[in-house]
XYZ file of C-alpha atoms in Angstrom:
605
model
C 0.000 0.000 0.000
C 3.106 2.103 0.921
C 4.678 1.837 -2.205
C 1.142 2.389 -4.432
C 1.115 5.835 -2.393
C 4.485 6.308 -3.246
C 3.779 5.910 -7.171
C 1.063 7.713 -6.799
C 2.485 10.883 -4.860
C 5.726 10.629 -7.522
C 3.259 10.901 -10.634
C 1.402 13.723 -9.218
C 4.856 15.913 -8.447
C 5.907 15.090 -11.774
C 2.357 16.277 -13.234
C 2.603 19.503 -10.961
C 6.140 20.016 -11.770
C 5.028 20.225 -15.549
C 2.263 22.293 -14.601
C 4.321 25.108 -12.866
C 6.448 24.876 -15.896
C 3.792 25.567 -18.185
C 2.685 28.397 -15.992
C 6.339 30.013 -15.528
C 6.150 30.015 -19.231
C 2.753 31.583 -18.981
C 3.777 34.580 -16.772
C 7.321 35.314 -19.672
C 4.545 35.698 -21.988
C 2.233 37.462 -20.441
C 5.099 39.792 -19.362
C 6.012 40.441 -22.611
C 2.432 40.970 -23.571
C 2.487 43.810 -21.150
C 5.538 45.534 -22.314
C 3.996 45.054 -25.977
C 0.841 46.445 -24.101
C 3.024 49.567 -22.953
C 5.053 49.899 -26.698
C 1.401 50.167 -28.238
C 0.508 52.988 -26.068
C 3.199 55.065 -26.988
C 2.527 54.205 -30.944
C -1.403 55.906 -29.622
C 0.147 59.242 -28.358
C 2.380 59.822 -31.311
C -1.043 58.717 -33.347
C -3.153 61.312 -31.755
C -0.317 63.596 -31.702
C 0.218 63.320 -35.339
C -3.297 63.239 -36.226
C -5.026 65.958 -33.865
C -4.882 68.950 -36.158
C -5.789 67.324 -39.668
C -8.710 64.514 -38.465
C -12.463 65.712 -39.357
C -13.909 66.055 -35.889
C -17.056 67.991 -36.968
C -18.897 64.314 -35.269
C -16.934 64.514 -32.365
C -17.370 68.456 -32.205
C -21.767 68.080 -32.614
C -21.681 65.394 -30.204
C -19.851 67.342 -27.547
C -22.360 70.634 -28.405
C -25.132 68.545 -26.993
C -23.624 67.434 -23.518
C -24.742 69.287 -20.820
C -23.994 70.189 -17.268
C -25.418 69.342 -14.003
C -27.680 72.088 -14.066
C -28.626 71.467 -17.790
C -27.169 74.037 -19.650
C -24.487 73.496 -22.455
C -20.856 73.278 -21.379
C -18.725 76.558 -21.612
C -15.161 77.762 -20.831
C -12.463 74.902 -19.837
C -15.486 72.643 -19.099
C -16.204 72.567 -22.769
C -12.765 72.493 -23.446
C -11.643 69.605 -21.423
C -14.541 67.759 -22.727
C -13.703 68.627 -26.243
C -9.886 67.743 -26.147
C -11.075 64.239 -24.035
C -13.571 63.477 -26.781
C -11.370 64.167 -29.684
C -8.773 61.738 -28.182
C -10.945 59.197 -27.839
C -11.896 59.351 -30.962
C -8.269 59.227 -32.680
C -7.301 56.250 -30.175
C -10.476 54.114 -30.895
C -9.438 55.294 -35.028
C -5.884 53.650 -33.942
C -7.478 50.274 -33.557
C -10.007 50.306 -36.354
C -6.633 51.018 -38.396
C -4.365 48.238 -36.230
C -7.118 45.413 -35.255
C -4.164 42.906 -34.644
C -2.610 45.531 -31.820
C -6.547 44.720 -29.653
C -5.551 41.226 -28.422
C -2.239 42.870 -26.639
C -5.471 44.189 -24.511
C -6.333 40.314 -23.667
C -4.972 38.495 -21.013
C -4.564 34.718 -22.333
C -6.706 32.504 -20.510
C -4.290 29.946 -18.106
C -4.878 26.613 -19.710
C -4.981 24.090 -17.415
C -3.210 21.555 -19.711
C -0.445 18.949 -18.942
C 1.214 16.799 -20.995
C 1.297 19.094 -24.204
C 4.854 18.653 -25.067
C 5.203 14.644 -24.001
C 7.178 15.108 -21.158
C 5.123 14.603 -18.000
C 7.153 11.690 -15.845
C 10.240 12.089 -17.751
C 8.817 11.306 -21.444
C 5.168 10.099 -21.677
C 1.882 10.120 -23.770
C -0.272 10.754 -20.721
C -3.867 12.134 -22.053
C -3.459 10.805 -25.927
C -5.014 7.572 -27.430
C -3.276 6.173 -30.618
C -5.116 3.571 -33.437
C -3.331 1.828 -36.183
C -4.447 -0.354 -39.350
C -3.264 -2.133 -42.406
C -5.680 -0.623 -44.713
C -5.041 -1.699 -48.309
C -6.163 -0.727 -51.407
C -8.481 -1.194 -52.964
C -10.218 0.082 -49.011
C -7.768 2.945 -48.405
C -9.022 5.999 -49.780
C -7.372 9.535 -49.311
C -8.184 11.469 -46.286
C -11.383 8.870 -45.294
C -9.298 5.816 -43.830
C -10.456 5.165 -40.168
C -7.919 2.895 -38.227
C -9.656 1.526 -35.300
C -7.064 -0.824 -33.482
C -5.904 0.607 -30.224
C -2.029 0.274 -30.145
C 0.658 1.541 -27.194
C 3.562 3.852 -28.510
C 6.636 2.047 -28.959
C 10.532 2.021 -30.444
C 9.046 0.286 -33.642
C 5.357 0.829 -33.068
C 3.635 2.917 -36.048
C 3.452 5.635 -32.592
C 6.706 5.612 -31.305
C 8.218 8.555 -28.370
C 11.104 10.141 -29.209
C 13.594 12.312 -27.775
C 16.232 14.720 -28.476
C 19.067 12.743 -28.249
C 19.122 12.823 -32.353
C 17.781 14.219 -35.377
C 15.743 12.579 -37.979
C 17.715 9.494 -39.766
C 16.368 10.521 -43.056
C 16.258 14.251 -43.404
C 18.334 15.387 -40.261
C 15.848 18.136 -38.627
C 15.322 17.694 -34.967
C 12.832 15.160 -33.839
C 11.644 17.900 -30.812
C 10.002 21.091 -31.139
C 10.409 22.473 -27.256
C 11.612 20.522 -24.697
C 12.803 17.240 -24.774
C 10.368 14.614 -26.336
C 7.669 14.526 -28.754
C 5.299 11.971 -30.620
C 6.392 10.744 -34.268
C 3.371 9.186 -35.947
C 4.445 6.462 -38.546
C 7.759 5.383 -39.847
C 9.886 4.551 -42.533
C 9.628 1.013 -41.873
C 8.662 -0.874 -45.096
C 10.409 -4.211 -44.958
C 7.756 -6.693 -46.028
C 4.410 -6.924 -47.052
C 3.010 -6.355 -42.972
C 4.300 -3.052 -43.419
C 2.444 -1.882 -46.359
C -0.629 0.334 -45.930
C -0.392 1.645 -42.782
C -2.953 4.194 -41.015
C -2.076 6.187 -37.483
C -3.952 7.951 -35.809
C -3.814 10.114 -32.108
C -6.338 11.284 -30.252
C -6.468 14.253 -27.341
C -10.152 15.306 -25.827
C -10.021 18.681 -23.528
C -12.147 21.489 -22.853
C -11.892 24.288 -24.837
C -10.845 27.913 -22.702
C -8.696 29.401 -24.990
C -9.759 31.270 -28.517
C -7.322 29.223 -30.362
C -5.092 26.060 -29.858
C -1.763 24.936 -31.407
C 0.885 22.860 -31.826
C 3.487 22.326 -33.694
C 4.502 19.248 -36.167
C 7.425 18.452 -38.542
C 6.385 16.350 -42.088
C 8.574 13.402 -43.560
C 6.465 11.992 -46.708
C 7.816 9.606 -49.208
C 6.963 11.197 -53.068
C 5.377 8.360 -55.213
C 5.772 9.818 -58.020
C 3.113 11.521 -60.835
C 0.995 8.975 -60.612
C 0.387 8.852 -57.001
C -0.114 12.602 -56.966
C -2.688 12.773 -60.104
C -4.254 9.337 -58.413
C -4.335 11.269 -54.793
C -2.092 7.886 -53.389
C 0.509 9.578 -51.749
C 1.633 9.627 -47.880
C -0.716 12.051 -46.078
C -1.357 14.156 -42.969
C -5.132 14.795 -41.560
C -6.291 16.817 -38.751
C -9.728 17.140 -37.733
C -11.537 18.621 -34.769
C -14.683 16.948 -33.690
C -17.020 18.790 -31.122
C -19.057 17.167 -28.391
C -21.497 15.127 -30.833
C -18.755 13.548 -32.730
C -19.385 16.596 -35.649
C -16.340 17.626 -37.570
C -15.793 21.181 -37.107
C -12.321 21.349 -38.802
C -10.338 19.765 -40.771
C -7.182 19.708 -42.721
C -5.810 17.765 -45.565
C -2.187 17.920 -47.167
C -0.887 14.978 -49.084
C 2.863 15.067 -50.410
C 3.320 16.913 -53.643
C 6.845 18.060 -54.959
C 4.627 21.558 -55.997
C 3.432 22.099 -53.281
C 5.679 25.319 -51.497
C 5.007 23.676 -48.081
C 7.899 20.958 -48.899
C 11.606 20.623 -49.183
C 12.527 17.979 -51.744
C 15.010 15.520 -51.111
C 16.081 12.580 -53.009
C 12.189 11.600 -53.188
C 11.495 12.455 -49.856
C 9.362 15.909 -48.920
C 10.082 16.894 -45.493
C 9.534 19.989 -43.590
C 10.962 22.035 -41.100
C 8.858 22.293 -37.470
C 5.762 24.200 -38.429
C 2.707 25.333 -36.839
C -0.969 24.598 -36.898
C -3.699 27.152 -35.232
C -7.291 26.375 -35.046
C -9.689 29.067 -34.155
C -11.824 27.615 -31.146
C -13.607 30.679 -30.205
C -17.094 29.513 -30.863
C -16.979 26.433 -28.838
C -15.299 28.167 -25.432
C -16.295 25.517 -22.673
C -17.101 22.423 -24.856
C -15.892 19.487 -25.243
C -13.690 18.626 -28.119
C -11.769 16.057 -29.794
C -8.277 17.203 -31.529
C -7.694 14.050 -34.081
C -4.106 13.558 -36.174
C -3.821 10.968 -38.678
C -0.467 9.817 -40.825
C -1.245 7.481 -43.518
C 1.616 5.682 -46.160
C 0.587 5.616 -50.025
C -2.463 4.071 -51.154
C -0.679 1.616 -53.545
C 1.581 0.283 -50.793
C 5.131 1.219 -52.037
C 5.779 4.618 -49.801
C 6.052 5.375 -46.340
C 5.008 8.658 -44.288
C 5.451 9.974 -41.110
C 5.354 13.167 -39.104
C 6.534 14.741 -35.567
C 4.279 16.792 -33.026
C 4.650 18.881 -30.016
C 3.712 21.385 -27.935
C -0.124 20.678 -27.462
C -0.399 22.943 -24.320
C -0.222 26.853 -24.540
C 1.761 27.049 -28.049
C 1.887 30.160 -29.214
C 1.277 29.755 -33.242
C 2.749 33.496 -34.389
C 3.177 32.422 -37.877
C 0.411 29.250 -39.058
C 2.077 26.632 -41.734
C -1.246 27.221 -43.182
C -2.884 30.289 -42.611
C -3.351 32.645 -45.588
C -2.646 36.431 -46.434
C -3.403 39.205 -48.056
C -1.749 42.770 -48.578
C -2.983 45.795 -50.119
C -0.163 48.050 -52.018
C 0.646 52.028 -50.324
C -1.521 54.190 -52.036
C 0.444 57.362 -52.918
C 0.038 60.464 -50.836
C -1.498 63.308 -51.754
C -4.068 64.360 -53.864
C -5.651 61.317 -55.823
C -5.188 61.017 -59.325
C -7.439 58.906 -61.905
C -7.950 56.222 -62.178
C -6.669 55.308 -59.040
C -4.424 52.227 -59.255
C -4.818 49.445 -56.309
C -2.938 46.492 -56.257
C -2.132 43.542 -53.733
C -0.541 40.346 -52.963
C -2.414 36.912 -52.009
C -1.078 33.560 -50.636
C -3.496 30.901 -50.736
C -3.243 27.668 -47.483
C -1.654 24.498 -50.366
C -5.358 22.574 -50.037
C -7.468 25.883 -50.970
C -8.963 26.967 -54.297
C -9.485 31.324 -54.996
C -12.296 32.697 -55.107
C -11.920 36.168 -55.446
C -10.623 39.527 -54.130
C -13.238 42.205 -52.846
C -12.233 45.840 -52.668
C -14.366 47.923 -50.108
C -14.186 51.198 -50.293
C -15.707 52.910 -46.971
C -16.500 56.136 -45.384
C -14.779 57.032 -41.774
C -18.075 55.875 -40.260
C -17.193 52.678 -42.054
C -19.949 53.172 -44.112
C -19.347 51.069 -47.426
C -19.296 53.054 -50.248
C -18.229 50.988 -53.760
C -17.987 47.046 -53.965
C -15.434 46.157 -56.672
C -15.044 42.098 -57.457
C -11.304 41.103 -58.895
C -11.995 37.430 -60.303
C -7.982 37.088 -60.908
C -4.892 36.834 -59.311
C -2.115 35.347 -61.252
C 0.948 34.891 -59.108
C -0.870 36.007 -56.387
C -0.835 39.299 -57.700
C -3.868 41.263 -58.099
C -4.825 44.904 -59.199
C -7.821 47.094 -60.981
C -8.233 50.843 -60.786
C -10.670 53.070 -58.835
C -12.559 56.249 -60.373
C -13.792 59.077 -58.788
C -17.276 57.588 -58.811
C -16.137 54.841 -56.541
C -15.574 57.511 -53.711
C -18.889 59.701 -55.228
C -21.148 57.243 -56.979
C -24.176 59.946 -56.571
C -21.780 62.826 -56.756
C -19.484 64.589 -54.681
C -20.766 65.408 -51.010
C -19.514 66.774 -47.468
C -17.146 62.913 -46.812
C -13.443 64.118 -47.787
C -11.726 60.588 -46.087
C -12.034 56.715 -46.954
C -10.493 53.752 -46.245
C -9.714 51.453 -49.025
C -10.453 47.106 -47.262
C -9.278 43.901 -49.329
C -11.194 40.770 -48.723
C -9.773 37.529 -49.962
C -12.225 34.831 -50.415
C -11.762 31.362 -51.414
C -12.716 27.588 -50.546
C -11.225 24.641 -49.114
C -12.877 21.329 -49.133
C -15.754 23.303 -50.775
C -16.087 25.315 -47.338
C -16.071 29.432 -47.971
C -13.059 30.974 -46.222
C -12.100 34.872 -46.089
C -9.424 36.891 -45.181
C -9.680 40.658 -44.463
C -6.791 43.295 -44.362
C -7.849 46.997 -43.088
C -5.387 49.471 -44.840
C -3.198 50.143 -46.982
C -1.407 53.533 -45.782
C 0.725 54.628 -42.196
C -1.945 55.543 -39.784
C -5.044 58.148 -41.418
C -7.135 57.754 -44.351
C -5.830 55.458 -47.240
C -7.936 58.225 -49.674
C -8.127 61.926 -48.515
C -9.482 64.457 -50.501
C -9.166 67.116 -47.685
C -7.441 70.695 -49.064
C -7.749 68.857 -52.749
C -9.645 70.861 -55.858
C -12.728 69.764 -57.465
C -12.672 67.506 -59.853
C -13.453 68.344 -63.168
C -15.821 67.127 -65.805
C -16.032 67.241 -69.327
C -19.644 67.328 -68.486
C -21.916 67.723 -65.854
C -25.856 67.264 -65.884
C -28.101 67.479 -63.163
C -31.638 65.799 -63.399
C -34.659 66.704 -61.527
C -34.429 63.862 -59.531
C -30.110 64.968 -58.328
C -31.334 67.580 -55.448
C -28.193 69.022 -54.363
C -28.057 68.838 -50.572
C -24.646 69.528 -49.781
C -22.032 72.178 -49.908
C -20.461 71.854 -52.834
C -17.765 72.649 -55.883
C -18.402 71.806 -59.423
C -16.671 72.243 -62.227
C -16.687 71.207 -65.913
C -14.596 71.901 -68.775
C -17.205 72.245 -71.457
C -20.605 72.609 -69.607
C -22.839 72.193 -66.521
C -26.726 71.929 -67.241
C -29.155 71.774 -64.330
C -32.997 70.839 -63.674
C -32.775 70.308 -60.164
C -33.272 72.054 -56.985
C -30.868 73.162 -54.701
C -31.315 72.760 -51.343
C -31.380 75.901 -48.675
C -28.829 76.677 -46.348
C -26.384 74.922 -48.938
C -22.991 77.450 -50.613
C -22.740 75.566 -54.054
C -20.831 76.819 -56.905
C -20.801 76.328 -60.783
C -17.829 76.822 -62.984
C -17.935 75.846 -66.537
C -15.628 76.602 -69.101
C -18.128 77.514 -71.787
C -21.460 77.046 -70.521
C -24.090 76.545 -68.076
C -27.599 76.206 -68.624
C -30.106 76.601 -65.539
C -32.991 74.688 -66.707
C -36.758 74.568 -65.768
C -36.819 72.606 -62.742
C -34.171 74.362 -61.670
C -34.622 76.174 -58.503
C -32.242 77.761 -55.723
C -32.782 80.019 -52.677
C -30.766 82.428 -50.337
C -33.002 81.603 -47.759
C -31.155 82.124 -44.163
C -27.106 81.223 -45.230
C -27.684 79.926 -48.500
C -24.970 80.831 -51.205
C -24.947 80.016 -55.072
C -22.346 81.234 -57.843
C -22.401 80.240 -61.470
C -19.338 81.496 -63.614
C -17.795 81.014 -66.962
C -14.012 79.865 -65.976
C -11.378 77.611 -66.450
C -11.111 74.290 -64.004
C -8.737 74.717 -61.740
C -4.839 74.560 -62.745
C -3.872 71.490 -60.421
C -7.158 69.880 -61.135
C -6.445 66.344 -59.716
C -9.119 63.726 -61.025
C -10.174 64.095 -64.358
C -12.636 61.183 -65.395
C -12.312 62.661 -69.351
C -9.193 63.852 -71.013
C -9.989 67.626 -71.372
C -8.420 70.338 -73.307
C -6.583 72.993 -71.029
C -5.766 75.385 -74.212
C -9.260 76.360 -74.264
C -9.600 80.199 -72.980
C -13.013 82.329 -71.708
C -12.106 84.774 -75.015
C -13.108 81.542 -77.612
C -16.642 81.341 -75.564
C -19.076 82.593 -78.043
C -23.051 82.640 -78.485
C -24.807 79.164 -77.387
C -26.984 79.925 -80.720
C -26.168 77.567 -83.075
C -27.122 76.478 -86.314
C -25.963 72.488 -85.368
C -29.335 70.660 -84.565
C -29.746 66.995 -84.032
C -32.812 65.084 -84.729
C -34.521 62.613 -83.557
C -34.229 63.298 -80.083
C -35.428 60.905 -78.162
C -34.624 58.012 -79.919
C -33.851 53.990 -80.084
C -31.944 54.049 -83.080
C -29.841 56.704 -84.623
C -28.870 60.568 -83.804
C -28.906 62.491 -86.971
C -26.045 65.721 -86.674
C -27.046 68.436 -89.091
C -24.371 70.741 -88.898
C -25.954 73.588 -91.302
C -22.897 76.407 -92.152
C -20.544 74.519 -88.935
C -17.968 71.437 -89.658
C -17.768 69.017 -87.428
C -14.688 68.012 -86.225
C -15.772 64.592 -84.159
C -17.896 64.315 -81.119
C -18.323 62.051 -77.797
C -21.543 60.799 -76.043
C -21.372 60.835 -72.052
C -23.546 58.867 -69.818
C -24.549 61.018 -66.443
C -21.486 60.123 -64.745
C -19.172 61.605 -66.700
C -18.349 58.592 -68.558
C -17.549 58.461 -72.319
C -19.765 55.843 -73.899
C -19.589 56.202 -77.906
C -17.166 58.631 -79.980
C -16.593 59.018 -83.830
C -16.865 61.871 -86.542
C -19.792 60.702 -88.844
C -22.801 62.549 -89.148
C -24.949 59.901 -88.286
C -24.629 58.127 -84.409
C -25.482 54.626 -83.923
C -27.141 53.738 -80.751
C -29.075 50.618 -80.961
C -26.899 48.896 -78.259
C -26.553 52.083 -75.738
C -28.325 51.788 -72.456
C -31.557 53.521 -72.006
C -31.315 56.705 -70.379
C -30.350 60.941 -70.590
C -26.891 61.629 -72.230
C -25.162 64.730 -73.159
C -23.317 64.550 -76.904
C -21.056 66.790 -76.848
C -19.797 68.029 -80.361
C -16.295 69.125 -81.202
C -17.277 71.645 -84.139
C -13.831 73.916 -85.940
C -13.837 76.657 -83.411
C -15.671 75.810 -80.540
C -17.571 72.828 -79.035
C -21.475 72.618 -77.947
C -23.678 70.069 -76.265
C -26.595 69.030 -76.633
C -28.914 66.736 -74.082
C -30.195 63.447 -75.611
C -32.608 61.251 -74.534
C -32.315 57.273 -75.766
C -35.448 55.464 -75.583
C-alpha cells in the first residue's frame, strides 16, 4: 500500500512540476504581452499627436455641443474644453485600432490553460492524455483522407506511434525530432520491410475542454513522393487533422498529401520533409465544450511509400506564424491628392489545399460606411490589381465625406467550405484616400436631373458645360464653374433663404485639377466662348436608333456621347450616331465643331 502511495504521490509531483512549468512560461509571456501592451501605447500618443490637427472632428465636435452640465445648460469655458480635447482623443485612439485590429488582443490576457502533458514530457517522457489507433488498410479500401484505423495500439521504439527524444535528429532528413523541450510523438515510420508493413494508417487522439480562442501545436512532415501517378491518383503519404465537437461533428479539418509543388515541402532525393511548423485552429465559438483534436499519418495508397510526421507542444503554443494560414496585402496608395484612375494592387497567398475565389475591394467612409464594392476574379501569381474612379468615392456625386479607407477581402474555398481573409489598410496611420485641401474635380460634363437635389455644400466644375434641372437645397454654398457654358434649366430652382450661397461662372477648371474622369483640353480660354446659338441641330431626339447631326454652315470636327457620370460611352466623326446597343437613359453629346464645341442633351429610348 506504501509503495502504491508512493507511485502515486511521484506521478502527481511530476504532473505539478510540468504544470508550474507551463505556468512560468505563462507569466514570460504574459510579461512580454504587457511591455507590448506599454510599446502600443506610446505608438497611440504619437497617433493622436500626429493626427489631432488634420482629423475631421465635426462628429466629435456636434456630439460634444449637446452634452450638458449638471444644471442642464451646455458646457462653456475649460469645461467645454476639457470635454472637447477628451472626446477628440478618444476618438483618434479608438481610429488607432479600427486602423491596427491585430494591436486589440495585446489588450487580452490569455486565458491559463490548465493543460499537462502538451509537449510529451510529463514523468520524464510520456503520452499521458493521448489515445493512438493503427491499421493495415489496403487498397483497394484505403481511400485519401477517409481511412479510419480503429485498433488501439501503445507507442513504442518500432510501433507505427513511437516517443522520441532529443538525443538525435531525424535518420532521413536530419531536422530535430523535438520542437520544445525534450520529447515529442512521431506518428508512422519509414519502416517498409515486407508486405506487414504496407498500408499503414495512425492515428492520435487528445479530448479537452476548450478555454482558450485558439489552440496549437506544432509538427514536422517526412512523406515519401510516389511519383506523378500517385499525386494525379491522390495515393501519396498524407497528414489529416480534424476537430470533432461534443457530438462527434467535424468542425475542422485539414488535408495535405505530399506533392513536390506544393511550397510547403523541401525535396530531397524523393522524400518531402519539412521544417517544425505550426498549426492554429480558431476555437472561439466552442469556449467551454468538449472537443476532440484528431491527427492521422497514412503511407501511399498503392503500398510502395512510407510517411510519417513529428508533433509537439499541445499545451499553450503560441502559433505566431500558421504553416497554413493565408494572407493578403494591399499596395501604399500614394500620398497626396488622388489622381485617376486610381491604381490598387495587392498580394495573395493561398493555405496548399485551398482553391481562390476572389478579391473584394471595399471602399468605406470614416463611419465605415461602405461606399463601392469592386469584385477582382484574378490573381495570377498572387498578384492582383484594378483601378478606382472618382465615382467609386462619389457614386451619386461629390458630397460633405473628404476621407475613406480602401479594405481587401480575400475569399476562397477549401474542401468546398467558404473561407475569407480581411486586411484593413493600406497607408501609415489616417485615411488610405483623402481628398481634404484637394480641388474639385473636373468634368467634361456635368448634368443634373430633376431627380439629383443638391443637398450639400459643394464645388463643381466642368470643362465644357454644366446643365441643371434640379433644386438646390437651402442653407447649402454651391458653386458652378464651366468653361463655356451653363444652362439653368426649368426645374431648376435655388434660394438664399437664411445662409444659402450660389455662384455660377464662366471659368477655367482649376490649374492642379487632380481627377479628371475625361481627357480635357486645357488650351481652351473664356475669349473663344461665343453665343450658345447655333445652327448644329440633331434630330430625332429621343430616340432607339440613330442621332442624326445636321451641322448647317458649322464642320464638325468629331464628337463624344457621355452617360450622367461623366463617362464616355460612344465617340466618332460621322454625321450619323449609332445607338441601338446604348443603355436607355439621358446623355449629353457633346460636339467638337472647328472653333468651338457645344452640347446638346439626348434622350435614348
Amino acid at each position: 500500500m506504501k509503495k502504491i502511495s508512493l507511485i502515486i504521490m511521484l506521478c502527481f509531483c511530476l504532473i505539478e512540476i510540468t504544470a508550474q512549468s507551463y505556468e512560468q512560461q505563462y507569466i514570460q509571456n504574459e510579461q512580454i504581452r504587457l511591455a507590448n501592451v506599454n510599446d502600443t501605447e506610446v505608438e497611440i500618443d504619437n497617433f493622436i499627436s500626429q493626427n489631432m490637427d488634420t482629423y475631421d472632428f465635426t462628429e466629435v465636435t456636434n456630439n460634444v455641443n449637446q452634452i450638458k452640465d449638471e444644471n442642464d445648460q451646455p458646457l462653456t469655458g475649460s469645461a467645454y474644453q476639457n470635454a472637447l480635447s477628451y472626446a477628440k482623443k478618444e476618438r483618434l485612439r479608438n481610429f488607432y485600432f479600427e486602423k491596427n485590429p491585430e494591436k486589440l488582443k495585446l489588450y487580452s490576457a490569455r486565458i491559463l490553460q490548465q493543460c499537462v502533458n502538451g509537449g510529451f514530457e510529463a514523468d520524464g517522457g510520456s503520452t499521458f492524455g493521448y489515445s493512438f489507433t493503427s491499421n493495415q488498410i489496403a487498397a483497394p479500401a484505403w481511400s485519401a483522407f477517409n481511412n479510419n484505423p480503429g485498433t488501439a495500439i501503445t507507442p513504442g521504439p518500432t510501433a507505427k506511434a513511437t516517443l522520441v527524444d532529443n538525443s538525435i535528429n531525424d535518420p532521413i532528413v536530419g531536422i530535430p525530432r523535438i520542437n520544445n523541450g525534450t520529447h515529442a510523438i512521431r506518428l508512422g515510420n519509414s519502416i517498409l520491410g515486407n508486405q506487414g508493413d504496407f498500408y499503414f494508417v495512425t492515428r492520435m487522439r487528445r479530448t479537452f475542454v476548450v478555454n482558450e480562442n485558439s489552440i496549437s501545436f506544432a509538427f514536422a512532415l517526412v512523406l515519401e513522393n510516389g511519383g506523378n501517378s500517385h499525386v494525379t491518383g491522390n495515393t501519396n503519404p498524407y497528414y489529416q487533422v480534424r476537430l470533432f465537437n461534443s457530438n462527434n461533428q467535424v468542425i475542422f479539418y485539414r488535408n495535405v498529401m505530399a506533392n513536390p509543388s506544393n511550397p510547403l515541402f523541401t525535396n530531397s532525393n524523393g522524400v518531402l520533409f519539412t521544417n517544425w511548423l505550426c498549426e492554429n485552429i480558431n476555437t472561439a465559438r466552442y469556449m467551454g465544450q468538449t472537443v476532440t483534436l484528431e491527427i492521422t499519418l497514412s503511407d501511399c495508397g498503392q503500398g510502395g511509400h512510407w510517411g510519417y510526421g513529428y508533433f509537439d507542444d499541445f499545451c499553450g503554443f503560441d502559433c505566431p506564424s500558421p504553416a497554413f494560414n493565408p494572407s493578403i496585402t494591399l499596395n501604399p496608395l500614394p500620398s497626396g491628392c488622388p489622381k485617376f484612375p486610381l491604381p490598387v494592387s495587392g498580394n495573395i497567398t493561398l493555405p496548399s489545399n485551398a482553391s481562390f475565389t476572389n478579391v473584394t475591394l471595399q471602399v468605406s467612409d470614416m463611419s465605415n460606411n461602405i461606399i463601392t464594392t469592386k469584385v477582382i476574379n484574378a490573381a495570377p501569381g498572387g498578384f492582383f490589381s484594378t483601378n478606382l474612379d472618382y465615382s467609386d468615392f462619389y457614386p451619386s456625386g461629390s458630397n460633405n465625406n473628404t476621407q475613406f479607407n480602401i479594405r481587401g477581402i480575400l475569399n476562397y474555398t477549401i474542401n468546398g467550405v467558404t473561407q475569407t481573409l480581411t486586411v484593413n489598410n493600406t497607408n501609415p496611420p489616417g485615411p488610405d484616400v483623402s481628398f481634404k485641401n484637394c480641388p474639385t474635380p473636373c468634368y467634361e460634363e456635368i448634368v443634373f436631373q430633376s431627380d439629383q437635389t443638391i443637398n450639400n455644400s459643394v464645388n463643381y466644375q466642368a470643362s465644357c458645360c454644366i446643365t441643371s434641372y434640379s433644386i438646390i437645397n437651402p442653407d447649402h454654398t454651391v458653386n458652378f464653374k464651366a468653361g463655356y457654358l451653363i444652362s439653368l434649366e426649368p426645374g431648376f430652382y435655388v434660394t438664399g433663404y437664411n445662409t444659402g450661397l450660389f455662384h455660377a461662372y464662366i471659368e477655367r477648371c482649376d490649374e492642379d485639377n487632380f481627377s479628371s474622369r475625361i481627357q480635357q483640353d486645357n488650351s481652351k480660354n473664356r475669349n473663344e466662348i461665343k453665343s450658345i446659338n447655333s445652327d448644329v441641330k440633331i434630330s430625332p431626339n429621343p430616340t432607339s436608333t440613330y442621332i442624326n447631326i445636321e451641322p448647317g454652315k458649322e464642320k464638325v470636327i468629331s464628337w463624344d456621347l457621355y452617360d450622367r457620370s461623366g463617362k464616355s460611352v460612344l465617340r466618332g466623326n460621322s454625321l450619323q450616331i449609332d445607338v441601338q446597343n446604348i443603355l436607355q437613359g439621358s446623355y449629353v453629346l457633346k460636339i467638337n465643331l472647328e472653333k468651338r464645341h457645344i452640347s446638346k442633351a439626348i434622350i435614348i429610348k
